[in-house]
Coordinates of C-alpha atoms in Angstrom, one line a residue:
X1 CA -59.7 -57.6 75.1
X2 CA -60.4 -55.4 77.5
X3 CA -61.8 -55.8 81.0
X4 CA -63.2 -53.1 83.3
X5 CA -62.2 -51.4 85.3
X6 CA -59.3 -50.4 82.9
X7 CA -55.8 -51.1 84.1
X8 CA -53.4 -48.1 83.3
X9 CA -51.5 -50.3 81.5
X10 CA -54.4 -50.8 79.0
X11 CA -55.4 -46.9 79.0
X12 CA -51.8 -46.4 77.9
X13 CA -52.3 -49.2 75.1
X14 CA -55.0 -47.6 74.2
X15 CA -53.2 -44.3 73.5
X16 CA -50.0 -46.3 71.8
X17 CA -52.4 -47.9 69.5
X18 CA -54.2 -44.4 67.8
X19 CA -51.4 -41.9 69.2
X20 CA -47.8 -41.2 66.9
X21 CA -46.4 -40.5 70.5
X22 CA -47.0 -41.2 74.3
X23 CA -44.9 -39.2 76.3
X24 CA -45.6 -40.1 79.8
X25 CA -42.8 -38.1 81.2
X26 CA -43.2 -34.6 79.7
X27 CA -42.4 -31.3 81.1
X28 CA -45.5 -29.0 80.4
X29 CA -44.3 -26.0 82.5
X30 CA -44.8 -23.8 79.5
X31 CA -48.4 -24.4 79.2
X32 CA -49.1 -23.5 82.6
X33 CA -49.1 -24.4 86.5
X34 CA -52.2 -26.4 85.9
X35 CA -51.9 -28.2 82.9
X36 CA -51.0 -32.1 83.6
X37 CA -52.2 -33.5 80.0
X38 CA -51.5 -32.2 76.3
X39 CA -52.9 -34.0 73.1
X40 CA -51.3 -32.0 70.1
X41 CA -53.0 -32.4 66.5
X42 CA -50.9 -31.9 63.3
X43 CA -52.3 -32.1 59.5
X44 CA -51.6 -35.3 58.0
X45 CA -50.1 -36.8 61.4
X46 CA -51.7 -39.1 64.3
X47 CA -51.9 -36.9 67.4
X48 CA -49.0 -36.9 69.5
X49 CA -49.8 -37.2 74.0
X50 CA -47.7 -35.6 76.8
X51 CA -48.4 -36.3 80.2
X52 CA -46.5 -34.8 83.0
X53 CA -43.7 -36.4 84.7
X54 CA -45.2 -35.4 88.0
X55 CA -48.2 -37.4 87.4
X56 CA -46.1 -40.2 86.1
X57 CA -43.9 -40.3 89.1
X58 CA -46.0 -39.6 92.1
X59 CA -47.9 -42.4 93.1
X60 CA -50.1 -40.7 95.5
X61 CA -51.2 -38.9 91.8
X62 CA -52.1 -42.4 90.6
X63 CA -55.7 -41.6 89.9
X64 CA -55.4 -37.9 88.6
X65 CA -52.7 -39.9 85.9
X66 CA -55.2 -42.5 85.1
X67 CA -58.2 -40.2 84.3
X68 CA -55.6 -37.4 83.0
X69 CA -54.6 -40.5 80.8
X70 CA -58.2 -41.0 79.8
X71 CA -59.1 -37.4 79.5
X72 CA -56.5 -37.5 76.9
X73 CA -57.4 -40.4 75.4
X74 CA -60.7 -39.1 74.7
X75 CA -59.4 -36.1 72.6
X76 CA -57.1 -38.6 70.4
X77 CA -60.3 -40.9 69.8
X78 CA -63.0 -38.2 69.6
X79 CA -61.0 -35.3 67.8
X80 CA -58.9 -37.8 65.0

């Protein structure tokens, strides 16, 4: 069950559950300066989720991860 507001620990569940992968620790340099999320869709696979490490490992980033992890989120749930 879950309880609002959402812990990150449950937004991450959430991804685990629908997602083939959950990489919270991803270097996304060659996307771009500005990119901090990634959800990558492949034919007959579950989507796979890279967040960067710096979001991961910065606390003072703690809300951009959490709604970075949700932004995600919502591709894997909306797009599958």
């Amino acid at each position: 069950k879950i309880t609002f507001p959402i812990s990150t620990d449950d937004l991450t569940n959430l991804i685990e559950k629908e997602a083939e992968d959950l990489d919270l620790y991803a270097d996304l340099s060659t996307y771009g300066d500005t990119v901090e999320g990634v959800t990558e869709f492949r034919i007959g696979q579950k989507p796979t989720i890279k967040i960067s490490k710096n979001l991961t490992e910065t606390p003072i980033y703690i809300n951009r991860y959490r709604s970075t992890l949700a932004h995600e989120y919502g591709h894997l749930h909306l797009h599958r």
